[in-house]
Short mmCIF file of N, CA, C and O in Angstrom, two decimals:
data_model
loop_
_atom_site.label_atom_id
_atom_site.label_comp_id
_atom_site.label_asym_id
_atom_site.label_seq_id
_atom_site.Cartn_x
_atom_site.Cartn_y
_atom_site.Cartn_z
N UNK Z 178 0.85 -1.17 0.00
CA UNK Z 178 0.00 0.00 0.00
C UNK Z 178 0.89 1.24 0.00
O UNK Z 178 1.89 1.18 0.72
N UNK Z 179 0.68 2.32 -0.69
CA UNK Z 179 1.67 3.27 -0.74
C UNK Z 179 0.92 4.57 0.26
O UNK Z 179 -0.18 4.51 0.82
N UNK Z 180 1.69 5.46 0.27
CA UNK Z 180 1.76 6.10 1.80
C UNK Z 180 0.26 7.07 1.21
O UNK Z 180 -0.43 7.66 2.04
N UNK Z 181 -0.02 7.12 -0.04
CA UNK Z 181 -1.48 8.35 -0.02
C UNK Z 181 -2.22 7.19 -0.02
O UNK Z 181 -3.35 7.52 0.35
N UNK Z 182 -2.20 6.23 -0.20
CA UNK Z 182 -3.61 5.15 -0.28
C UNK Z 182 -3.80 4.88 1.35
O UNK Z 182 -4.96 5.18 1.66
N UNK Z 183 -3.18 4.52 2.24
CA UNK Z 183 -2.70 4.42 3.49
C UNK Z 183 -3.40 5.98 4.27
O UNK Z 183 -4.37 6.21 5.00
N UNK Z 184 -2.70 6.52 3.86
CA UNK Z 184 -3.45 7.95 4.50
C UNK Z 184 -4.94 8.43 3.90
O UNK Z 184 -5.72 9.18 4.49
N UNK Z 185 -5.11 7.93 2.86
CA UNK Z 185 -6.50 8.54 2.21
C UNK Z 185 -7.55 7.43 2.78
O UNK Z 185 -8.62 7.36 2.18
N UNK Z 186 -7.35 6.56 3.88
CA UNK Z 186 -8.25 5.42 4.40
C UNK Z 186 -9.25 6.09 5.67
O UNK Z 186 -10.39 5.79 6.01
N UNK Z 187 -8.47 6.94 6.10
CA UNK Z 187 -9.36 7.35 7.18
C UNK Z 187 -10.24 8.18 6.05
O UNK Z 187 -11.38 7.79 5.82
N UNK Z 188 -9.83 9.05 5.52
CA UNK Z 188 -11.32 10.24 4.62
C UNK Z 188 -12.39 8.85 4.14
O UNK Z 188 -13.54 8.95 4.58
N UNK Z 189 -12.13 7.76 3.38
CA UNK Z 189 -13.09 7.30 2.77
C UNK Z 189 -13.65 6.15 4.02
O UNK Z 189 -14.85 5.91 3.86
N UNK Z 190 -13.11 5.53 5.02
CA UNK Z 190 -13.92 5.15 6.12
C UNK Z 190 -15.23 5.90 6.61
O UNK Z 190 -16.40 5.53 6.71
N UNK Z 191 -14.39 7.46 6.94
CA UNK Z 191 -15.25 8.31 7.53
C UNK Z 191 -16.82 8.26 6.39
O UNK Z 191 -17.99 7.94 6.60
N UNK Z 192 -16.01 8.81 5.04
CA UNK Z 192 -17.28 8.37 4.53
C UNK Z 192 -18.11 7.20 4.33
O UNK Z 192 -19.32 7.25 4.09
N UNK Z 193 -17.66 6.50 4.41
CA UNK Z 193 -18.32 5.01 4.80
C UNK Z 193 -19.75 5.25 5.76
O UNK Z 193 -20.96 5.10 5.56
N UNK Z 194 -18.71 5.80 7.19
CA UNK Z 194 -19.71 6.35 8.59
C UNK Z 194 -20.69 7.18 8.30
O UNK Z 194 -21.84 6.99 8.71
N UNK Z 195 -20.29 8.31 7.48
CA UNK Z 195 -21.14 9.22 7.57
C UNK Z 195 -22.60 8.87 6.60
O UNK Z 195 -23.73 9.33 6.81
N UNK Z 196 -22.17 7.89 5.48
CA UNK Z 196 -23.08 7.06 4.69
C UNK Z 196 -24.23 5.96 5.48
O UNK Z 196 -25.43 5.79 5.25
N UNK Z 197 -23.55 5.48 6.24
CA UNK Z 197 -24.17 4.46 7.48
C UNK Z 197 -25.20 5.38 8.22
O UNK Z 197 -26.40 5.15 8.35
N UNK Z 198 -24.44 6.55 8.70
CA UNK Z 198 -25.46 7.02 9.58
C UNK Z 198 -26.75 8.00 8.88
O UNK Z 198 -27.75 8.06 9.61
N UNK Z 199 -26.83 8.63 7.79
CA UNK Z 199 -27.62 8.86 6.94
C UNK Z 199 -28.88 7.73 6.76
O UNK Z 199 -30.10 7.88 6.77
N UNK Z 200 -27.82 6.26 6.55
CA UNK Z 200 -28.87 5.20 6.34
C UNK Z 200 -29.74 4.62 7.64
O UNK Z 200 -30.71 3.86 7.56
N UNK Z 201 -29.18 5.15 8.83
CA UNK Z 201 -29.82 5.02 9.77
C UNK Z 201 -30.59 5.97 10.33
O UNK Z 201 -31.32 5.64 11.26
N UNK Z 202 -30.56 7.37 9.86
CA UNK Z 202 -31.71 8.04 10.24
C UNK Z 202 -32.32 7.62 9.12
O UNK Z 202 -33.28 7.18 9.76
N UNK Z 203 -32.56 7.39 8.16
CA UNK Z 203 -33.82 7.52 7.19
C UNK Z 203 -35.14 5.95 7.51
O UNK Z 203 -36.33 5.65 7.47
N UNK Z 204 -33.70 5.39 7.82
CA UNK Z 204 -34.53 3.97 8.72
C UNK Z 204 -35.72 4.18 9.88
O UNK Z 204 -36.89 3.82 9.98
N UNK Z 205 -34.35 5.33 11.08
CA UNK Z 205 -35.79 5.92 12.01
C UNK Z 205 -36.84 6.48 11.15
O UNK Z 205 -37.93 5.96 11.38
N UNK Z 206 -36.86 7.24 10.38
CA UNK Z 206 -37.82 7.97 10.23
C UNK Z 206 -38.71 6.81 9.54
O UNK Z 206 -39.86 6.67 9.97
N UNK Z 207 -38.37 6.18 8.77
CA UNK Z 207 -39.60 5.09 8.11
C UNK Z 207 -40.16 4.87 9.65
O UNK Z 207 -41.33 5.15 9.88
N UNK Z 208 -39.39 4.43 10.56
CA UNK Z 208 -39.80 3.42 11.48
C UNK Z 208 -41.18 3.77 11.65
O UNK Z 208 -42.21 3.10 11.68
N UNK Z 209 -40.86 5.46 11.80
CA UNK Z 209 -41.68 6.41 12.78
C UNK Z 209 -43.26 6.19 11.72
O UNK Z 209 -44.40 6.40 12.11
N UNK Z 210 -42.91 5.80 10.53
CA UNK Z 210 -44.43 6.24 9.74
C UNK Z 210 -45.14 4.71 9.64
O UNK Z 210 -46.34 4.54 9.42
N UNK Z 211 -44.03 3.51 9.85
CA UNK Z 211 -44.39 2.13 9.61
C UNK Z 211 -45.72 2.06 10.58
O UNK Z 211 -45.71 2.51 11.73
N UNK Z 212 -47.18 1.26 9.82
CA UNK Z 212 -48.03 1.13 10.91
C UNK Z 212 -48.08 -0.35 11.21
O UNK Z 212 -47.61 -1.15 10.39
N UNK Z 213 -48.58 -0.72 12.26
CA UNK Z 213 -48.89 -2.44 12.54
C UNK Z 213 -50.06 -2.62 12.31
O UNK Z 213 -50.93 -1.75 12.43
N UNK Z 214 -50.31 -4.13 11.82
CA UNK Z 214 -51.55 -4.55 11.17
C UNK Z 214 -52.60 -4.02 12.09
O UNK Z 214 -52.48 -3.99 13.31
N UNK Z 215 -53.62 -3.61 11.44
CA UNK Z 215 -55.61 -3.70 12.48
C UNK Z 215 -55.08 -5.04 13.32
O UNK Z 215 -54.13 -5.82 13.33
N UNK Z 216 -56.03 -4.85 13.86
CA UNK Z 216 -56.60 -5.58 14.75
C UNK Z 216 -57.84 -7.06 13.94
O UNK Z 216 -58.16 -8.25 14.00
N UNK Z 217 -58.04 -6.01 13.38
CA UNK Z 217 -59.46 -6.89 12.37
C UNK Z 217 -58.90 -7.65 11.06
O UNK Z 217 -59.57 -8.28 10.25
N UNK Z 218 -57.36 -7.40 11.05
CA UNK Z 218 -57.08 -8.26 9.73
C UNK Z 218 -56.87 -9.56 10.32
O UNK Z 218 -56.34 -9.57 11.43
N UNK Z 219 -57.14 -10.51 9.86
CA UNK Z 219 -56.64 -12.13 9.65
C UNK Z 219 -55.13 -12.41 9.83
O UNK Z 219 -54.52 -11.75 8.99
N UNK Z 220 -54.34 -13.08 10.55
CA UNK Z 220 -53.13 -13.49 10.53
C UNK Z 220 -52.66 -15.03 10.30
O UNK Z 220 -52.80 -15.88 11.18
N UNK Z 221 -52.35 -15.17 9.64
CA UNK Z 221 -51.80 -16.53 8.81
C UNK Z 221 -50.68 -16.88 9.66
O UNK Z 221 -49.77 -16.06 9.72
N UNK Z 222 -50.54 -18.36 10.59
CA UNK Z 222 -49.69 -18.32 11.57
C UNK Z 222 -48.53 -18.87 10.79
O UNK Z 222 -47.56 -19.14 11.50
N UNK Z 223 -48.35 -19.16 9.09
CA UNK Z 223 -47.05 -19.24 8.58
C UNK Z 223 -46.04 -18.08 8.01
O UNK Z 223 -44.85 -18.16 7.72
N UNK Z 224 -47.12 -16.78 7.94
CA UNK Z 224 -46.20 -16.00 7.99
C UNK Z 224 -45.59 -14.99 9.19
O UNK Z 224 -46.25 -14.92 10.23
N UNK Z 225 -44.45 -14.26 9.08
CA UNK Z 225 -43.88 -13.61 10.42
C UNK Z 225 -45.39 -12.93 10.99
O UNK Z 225 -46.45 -12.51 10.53
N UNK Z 226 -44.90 -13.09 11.97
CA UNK Z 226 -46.31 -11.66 12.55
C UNK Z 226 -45.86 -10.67 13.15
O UNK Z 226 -46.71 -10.02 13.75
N UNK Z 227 -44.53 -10.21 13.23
CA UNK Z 227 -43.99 -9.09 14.05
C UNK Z 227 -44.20 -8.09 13.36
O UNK Z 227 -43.98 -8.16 12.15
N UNK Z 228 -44.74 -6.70 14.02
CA UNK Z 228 -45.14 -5.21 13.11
C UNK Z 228 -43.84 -5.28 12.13
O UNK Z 228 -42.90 -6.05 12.32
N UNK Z 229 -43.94 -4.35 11.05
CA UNK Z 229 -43.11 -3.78 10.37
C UNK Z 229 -42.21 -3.25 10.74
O UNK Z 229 -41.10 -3.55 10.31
N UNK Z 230 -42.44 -2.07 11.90
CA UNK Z 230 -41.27 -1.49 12.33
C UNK Z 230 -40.40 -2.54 12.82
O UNK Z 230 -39.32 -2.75 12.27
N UNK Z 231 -40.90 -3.40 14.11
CA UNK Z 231 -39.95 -4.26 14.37
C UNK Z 231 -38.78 -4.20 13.91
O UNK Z 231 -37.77 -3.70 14.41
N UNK Z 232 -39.02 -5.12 12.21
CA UNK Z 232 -38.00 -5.65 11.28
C UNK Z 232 -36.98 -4.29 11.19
O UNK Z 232 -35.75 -4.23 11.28
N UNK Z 233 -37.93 -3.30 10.99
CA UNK Z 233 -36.92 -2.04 11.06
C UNK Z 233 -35.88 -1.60 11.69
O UNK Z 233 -34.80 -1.20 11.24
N UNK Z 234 -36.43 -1.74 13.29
CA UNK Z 234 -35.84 -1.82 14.19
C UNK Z 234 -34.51 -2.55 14.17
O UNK Z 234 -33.35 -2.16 14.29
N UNK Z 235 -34.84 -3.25 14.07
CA UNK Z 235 -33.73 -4.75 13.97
C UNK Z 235 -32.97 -4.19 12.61
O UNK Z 235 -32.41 -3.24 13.15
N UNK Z 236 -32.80 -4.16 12.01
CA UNK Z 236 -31.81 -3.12 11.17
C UNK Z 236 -31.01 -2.04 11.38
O UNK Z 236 -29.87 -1.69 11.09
N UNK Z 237 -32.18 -1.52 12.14
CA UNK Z 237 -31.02 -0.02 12.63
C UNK Z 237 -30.40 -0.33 13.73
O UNK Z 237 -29.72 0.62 14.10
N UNK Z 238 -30.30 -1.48 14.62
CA UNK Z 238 -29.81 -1.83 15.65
C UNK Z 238 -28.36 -2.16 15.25
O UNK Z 238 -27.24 -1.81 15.63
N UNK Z 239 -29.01 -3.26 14.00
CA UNK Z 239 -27.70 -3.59 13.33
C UNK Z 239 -26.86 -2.94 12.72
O UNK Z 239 -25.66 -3.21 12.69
N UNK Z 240 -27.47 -1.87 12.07
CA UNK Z 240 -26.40 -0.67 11.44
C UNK Z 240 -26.03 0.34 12.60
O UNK Z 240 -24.94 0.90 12.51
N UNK Z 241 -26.67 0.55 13.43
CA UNK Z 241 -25.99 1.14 14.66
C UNK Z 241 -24.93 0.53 14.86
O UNK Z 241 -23.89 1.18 14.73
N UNK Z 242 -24.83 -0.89 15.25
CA UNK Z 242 -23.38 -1.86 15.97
C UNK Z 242 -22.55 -1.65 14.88
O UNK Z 242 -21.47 -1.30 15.34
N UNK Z 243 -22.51 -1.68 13.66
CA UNK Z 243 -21.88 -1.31 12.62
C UNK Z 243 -21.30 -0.37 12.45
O UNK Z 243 -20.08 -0.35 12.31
N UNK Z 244 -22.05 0.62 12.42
CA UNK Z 244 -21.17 2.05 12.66
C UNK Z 244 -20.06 2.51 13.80
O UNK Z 244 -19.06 3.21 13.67
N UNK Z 245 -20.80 1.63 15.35
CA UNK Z 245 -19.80 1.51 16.35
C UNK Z 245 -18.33 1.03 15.68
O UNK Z 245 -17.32 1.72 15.53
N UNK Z 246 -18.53 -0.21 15.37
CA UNK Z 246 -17.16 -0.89 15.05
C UNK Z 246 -16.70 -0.12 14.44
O UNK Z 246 -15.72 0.34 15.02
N UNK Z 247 -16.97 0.59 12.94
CA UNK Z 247 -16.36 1.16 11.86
C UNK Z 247 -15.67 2.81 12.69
O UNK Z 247 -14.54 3.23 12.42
N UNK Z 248 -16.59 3.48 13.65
CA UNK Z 248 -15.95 4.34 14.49
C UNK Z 248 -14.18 3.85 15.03
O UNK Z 248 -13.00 4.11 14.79
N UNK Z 249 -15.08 2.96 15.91
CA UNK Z 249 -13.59 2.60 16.37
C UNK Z 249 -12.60 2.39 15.46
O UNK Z 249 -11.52 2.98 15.51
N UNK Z 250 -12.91 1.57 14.60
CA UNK Z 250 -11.75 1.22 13.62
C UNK Z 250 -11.31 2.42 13.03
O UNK Z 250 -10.13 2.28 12.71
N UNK Z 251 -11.86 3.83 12.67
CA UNK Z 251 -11.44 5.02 12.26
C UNK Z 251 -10.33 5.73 13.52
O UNK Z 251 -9.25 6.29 13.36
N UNK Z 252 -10.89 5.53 14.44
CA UNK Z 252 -10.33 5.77 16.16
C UNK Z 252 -8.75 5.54 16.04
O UNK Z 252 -7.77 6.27 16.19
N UNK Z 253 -8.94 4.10 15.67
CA UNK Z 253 -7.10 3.31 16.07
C UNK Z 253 -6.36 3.74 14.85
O UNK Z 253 -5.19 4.10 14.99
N UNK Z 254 -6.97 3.75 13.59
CA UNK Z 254 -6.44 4.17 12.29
C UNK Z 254 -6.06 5.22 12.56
O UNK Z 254 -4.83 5.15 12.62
N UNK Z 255 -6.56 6.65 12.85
CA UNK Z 255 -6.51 7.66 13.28
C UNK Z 255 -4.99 8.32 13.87
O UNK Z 255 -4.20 9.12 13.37
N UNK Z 256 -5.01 7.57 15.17
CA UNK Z 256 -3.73 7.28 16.25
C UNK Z 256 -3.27 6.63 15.42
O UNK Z 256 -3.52 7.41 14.50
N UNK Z 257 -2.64 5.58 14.80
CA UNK Z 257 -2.22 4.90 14.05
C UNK Z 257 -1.00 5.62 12.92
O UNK Z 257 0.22 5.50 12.76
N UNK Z 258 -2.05 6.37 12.32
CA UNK Z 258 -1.65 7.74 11.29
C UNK Z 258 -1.17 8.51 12.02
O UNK Z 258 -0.11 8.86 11.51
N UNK Z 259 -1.36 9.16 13.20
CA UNK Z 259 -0.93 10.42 13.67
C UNK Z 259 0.65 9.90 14.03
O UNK Z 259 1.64 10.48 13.58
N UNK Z 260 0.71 8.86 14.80
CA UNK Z 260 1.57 8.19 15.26
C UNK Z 260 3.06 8.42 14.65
O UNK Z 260 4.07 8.89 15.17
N UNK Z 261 2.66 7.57 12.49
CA UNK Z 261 3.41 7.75 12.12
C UNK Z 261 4.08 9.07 11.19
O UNK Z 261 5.17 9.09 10.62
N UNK Z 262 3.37 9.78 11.25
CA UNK Z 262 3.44 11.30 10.84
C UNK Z 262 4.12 12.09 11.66
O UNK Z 262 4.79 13.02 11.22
N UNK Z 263 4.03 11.74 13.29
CA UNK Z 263 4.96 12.04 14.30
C UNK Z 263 6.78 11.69 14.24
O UNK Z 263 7.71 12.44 14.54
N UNK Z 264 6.81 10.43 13.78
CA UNK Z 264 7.78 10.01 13.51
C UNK Z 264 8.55 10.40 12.86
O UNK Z 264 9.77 10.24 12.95
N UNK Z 265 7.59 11.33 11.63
CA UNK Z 265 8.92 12.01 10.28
C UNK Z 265 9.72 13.15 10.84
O UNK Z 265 9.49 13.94 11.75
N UNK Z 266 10.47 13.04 10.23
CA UNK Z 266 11.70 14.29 10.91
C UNK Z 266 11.49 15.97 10.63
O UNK Z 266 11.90 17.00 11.17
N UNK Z 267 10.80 15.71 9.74
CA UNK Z 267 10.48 17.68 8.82
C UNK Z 267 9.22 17.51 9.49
O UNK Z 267 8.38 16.62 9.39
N UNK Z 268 9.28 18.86 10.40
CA UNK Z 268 8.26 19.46 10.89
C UNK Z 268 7.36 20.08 9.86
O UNK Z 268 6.32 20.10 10.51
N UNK Z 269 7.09 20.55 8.81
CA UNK Z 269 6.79 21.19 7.79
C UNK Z 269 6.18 20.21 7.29
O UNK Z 269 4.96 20.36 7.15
N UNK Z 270 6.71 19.08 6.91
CA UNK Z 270 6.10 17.57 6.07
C UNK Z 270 4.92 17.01 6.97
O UNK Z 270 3.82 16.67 6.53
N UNK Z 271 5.35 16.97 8.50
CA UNK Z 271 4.44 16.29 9.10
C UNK Z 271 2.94 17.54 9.28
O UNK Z 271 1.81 17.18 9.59
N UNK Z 272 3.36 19.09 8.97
CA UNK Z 272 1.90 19.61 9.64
C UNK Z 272 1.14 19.24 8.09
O UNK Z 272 -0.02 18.86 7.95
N UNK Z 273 2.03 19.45 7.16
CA UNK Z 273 1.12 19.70 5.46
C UNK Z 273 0.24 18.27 5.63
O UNK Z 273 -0.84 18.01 5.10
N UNK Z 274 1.13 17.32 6.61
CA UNK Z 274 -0.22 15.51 6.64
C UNK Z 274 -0.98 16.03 7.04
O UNK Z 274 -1.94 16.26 6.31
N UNK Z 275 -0.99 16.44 8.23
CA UNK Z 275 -2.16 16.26 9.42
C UNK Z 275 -3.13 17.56 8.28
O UNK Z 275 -4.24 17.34 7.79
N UNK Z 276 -2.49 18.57 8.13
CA UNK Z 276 -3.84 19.81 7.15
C UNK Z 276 -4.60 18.50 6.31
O UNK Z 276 -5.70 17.99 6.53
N UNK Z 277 -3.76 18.23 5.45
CA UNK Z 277 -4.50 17.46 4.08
C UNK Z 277 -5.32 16.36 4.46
O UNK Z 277 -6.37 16.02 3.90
N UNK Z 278 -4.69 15.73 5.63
CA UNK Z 278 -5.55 14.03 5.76
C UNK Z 278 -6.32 14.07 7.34
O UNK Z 278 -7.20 13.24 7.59
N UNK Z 279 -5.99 14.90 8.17
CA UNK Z 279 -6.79 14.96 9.37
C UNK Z 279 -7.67 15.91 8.96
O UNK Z 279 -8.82 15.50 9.12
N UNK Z 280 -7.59 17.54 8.27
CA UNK Z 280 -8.38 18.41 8.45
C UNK Z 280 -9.05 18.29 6.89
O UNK Z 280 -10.04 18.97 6.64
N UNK Z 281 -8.63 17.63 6.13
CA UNK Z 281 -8.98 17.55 4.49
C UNK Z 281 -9.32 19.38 3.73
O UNK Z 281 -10.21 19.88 3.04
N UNK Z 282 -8.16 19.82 4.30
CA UNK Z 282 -8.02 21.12 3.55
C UNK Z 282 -7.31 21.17 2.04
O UNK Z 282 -6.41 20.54 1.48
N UNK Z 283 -8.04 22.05 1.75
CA UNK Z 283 -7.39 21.64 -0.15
C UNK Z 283 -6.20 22.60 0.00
O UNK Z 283 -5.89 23.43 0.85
N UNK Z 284 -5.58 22.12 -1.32
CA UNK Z 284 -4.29 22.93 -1.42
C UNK Z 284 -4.18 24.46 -1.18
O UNK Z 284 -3.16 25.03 -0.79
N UNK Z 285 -5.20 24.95 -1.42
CA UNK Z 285 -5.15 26.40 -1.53
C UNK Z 285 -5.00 26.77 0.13
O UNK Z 285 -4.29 27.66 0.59
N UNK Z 286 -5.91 25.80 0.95
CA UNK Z 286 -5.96 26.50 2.32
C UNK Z 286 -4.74 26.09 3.17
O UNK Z 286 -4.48 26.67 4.23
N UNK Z 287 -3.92 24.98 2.64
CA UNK Z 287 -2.68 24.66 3.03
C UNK Z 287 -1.66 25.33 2.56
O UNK Z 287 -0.64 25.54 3.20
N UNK Z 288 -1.82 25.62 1.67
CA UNK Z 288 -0.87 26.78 1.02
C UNK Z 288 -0.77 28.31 2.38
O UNK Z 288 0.21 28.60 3.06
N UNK Z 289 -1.93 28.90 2.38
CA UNK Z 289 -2.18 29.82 3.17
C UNK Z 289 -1.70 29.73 4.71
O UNK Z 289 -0.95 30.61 5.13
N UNK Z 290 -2.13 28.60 5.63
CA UNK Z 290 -1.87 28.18 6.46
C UNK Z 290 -0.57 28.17 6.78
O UNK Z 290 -0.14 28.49 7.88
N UNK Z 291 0.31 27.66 5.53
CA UNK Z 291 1.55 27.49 5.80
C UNK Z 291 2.66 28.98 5.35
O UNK Z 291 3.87 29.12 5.51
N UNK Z 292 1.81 29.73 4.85
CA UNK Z 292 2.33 30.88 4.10
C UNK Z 292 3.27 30.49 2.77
O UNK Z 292 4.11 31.31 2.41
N UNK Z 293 3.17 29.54 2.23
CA UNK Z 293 3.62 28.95 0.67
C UNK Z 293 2.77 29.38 -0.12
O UNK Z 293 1.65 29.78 0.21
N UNK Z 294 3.38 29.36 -1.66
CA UNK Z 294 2.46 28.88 -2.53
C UNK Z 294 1.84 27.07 -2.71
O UNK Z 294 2.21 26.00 -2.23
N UNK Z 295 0.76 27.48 -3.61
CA UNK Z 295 0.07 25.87 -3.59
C UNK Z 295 1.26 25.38 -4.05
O UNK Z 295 1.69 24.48 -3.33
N UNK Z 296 2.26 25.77 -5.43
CA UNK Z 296 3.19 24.97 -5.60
C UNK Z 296 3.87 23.85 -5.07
O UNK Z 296 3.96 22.66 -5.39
N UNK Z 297 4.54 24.90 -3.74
CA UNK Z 297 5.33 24.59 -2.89
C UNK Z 297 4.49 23.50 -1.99
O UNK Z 297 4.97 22.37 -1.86
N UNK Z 298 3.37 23.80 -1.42
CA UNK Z 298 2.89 23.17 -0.72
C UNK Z 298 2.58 21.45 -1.32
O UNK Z 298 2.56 20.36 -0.75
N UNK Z 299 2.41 21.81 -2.46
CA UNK Z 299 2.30 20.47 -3.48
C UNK Z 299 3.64 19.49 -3.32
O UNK Z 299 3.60 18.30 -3.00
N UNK Z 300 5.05 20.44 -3.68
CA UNK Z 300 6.39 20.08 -3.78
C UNK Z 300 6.52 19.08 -2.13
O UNK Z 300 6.89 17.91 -2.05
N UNK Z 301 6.09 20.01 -0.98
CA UNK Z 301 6.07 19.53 0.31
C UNK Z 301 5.32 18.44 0.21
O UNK Z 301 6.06 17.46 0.21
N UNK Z 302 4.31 18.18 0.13
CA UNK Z 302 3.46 16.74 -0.17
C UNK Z 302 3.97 15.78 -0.65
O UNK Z 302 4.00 14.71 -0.05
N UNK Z 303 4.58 16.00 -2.09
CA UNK Z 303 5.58 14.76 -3.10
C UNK Z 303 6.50 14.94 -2.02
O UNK Z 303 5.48 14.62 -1.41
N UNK Z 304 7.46 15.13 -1.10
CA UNK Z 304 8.38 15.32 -0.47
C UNK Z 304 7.81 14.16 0.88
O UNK Z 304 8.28 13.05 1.15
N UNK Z 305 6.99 14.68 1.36
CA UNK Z 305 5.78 14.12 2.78
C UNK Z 305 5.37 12.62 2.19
O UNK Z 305 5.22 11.73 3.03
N UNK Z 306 5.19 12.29 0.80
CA UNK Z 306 5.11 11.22 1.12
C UNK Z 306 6.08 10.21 0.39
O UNK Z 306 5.64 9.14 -0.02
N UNK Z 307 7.21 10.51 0.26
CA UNK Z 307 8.46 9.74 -0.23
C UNK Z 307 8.49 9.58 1.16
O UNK Z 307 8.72 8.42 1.49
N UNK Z 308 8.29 10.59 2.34
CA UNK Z 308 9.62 9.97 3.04
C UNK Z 308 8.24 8.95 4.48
O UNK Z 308 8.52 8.17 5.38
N UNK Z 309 7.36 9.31 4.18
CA UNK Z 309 6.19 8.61 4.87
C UNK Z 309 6.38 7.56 4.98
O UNK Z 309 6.34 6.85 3.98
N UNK Z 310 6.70 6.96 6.34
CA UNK Z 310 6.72 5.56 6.19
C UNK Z 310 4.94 4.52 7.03
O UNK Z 310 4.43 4.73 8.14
N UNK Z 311 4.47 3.47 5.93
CA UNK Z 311 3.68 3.21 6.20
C UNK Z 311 3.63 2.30 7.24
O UNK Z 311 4.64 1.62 7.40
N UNK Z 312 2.65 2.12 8.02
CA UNK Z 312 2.92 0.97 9.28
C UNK Z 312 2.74 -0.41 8.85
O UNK Z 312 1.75 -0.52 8.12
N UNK Z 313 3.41 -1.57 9.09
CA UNK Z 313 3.02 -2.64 8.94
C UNK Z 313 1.41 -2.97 9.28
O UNK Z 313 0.70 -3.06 10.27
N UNK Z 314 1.30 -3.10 7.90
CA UNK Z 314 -0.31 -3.85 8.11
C UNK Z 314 -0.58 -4.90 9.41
O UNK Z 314 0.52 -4.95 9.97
N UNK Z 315 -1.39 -5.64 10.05
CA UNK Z 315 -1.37 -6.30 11.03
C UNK Z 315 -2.98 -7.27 10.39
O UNK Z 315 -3.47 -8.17 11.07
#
């Protein structure tokens, strides 16, 4: 894995999360409109008989625990990354990581931040990740 695929894992996790949890409010909100059968309809004891929402329920429970894990796993990745970004020797290399892949600022606002041009700030990046070393996968 090379050091931007490695670092670009936390942005597209996150989006992962932030996709999950979208899919779990829209779940509540069905839940909220799902009705349970009358009273006066007939129930066939071969099919389920639990309300609708139920089943709903039971989905968003499950995409809730889902999103937990995928949190955490963004959590240790996170520390993980910071960890080894700490490690590099150019103070300059390690803030242009943390702007681009912790704060996902585009070039222009890293440029500014750092008082460079985008050029330079670009040059610092190809520089940031030659010398990036990635962590052993586990």
């Amino acid at each position: 894995m090379t050091a931007k695929e490695y670092l670009n894992q936390a942005h597209h996790l996150d989006a992962l999360i932030n996709s999950h949890i979208r899919e779990k409010d829209e779940l509540q909100q069905l839940a909220f409109c799902i009705s349970s059968p009358s009273l006066g309809e007939r129930v066939q004891t071969s099919r389920n008989t639990d309300a609708p929402f139920v089943r709903t329920l039971e989905k968003i429970m499950q995409l809730e625990d889902r999103i937990t894990e995928e949190i955490d796993r963004l959590v240790d990745l996170k520390a993980e990354m910071l960890s080894a970004i700490t490690d590099m020797t150019s103070n300059e290399e390690q803030v242009l990581l943390k702007y681009r892949y912790f704060e996902g600022c585009t070039w222009e606002e890293i440029a500014v931040r750092m008082n460079v041009s985008e050029r330079t700030a670009r040059r610092i990046h190809g520089s940031a990740l030659q010398n990036f070393i990635v962590p052993n996968e586990s």
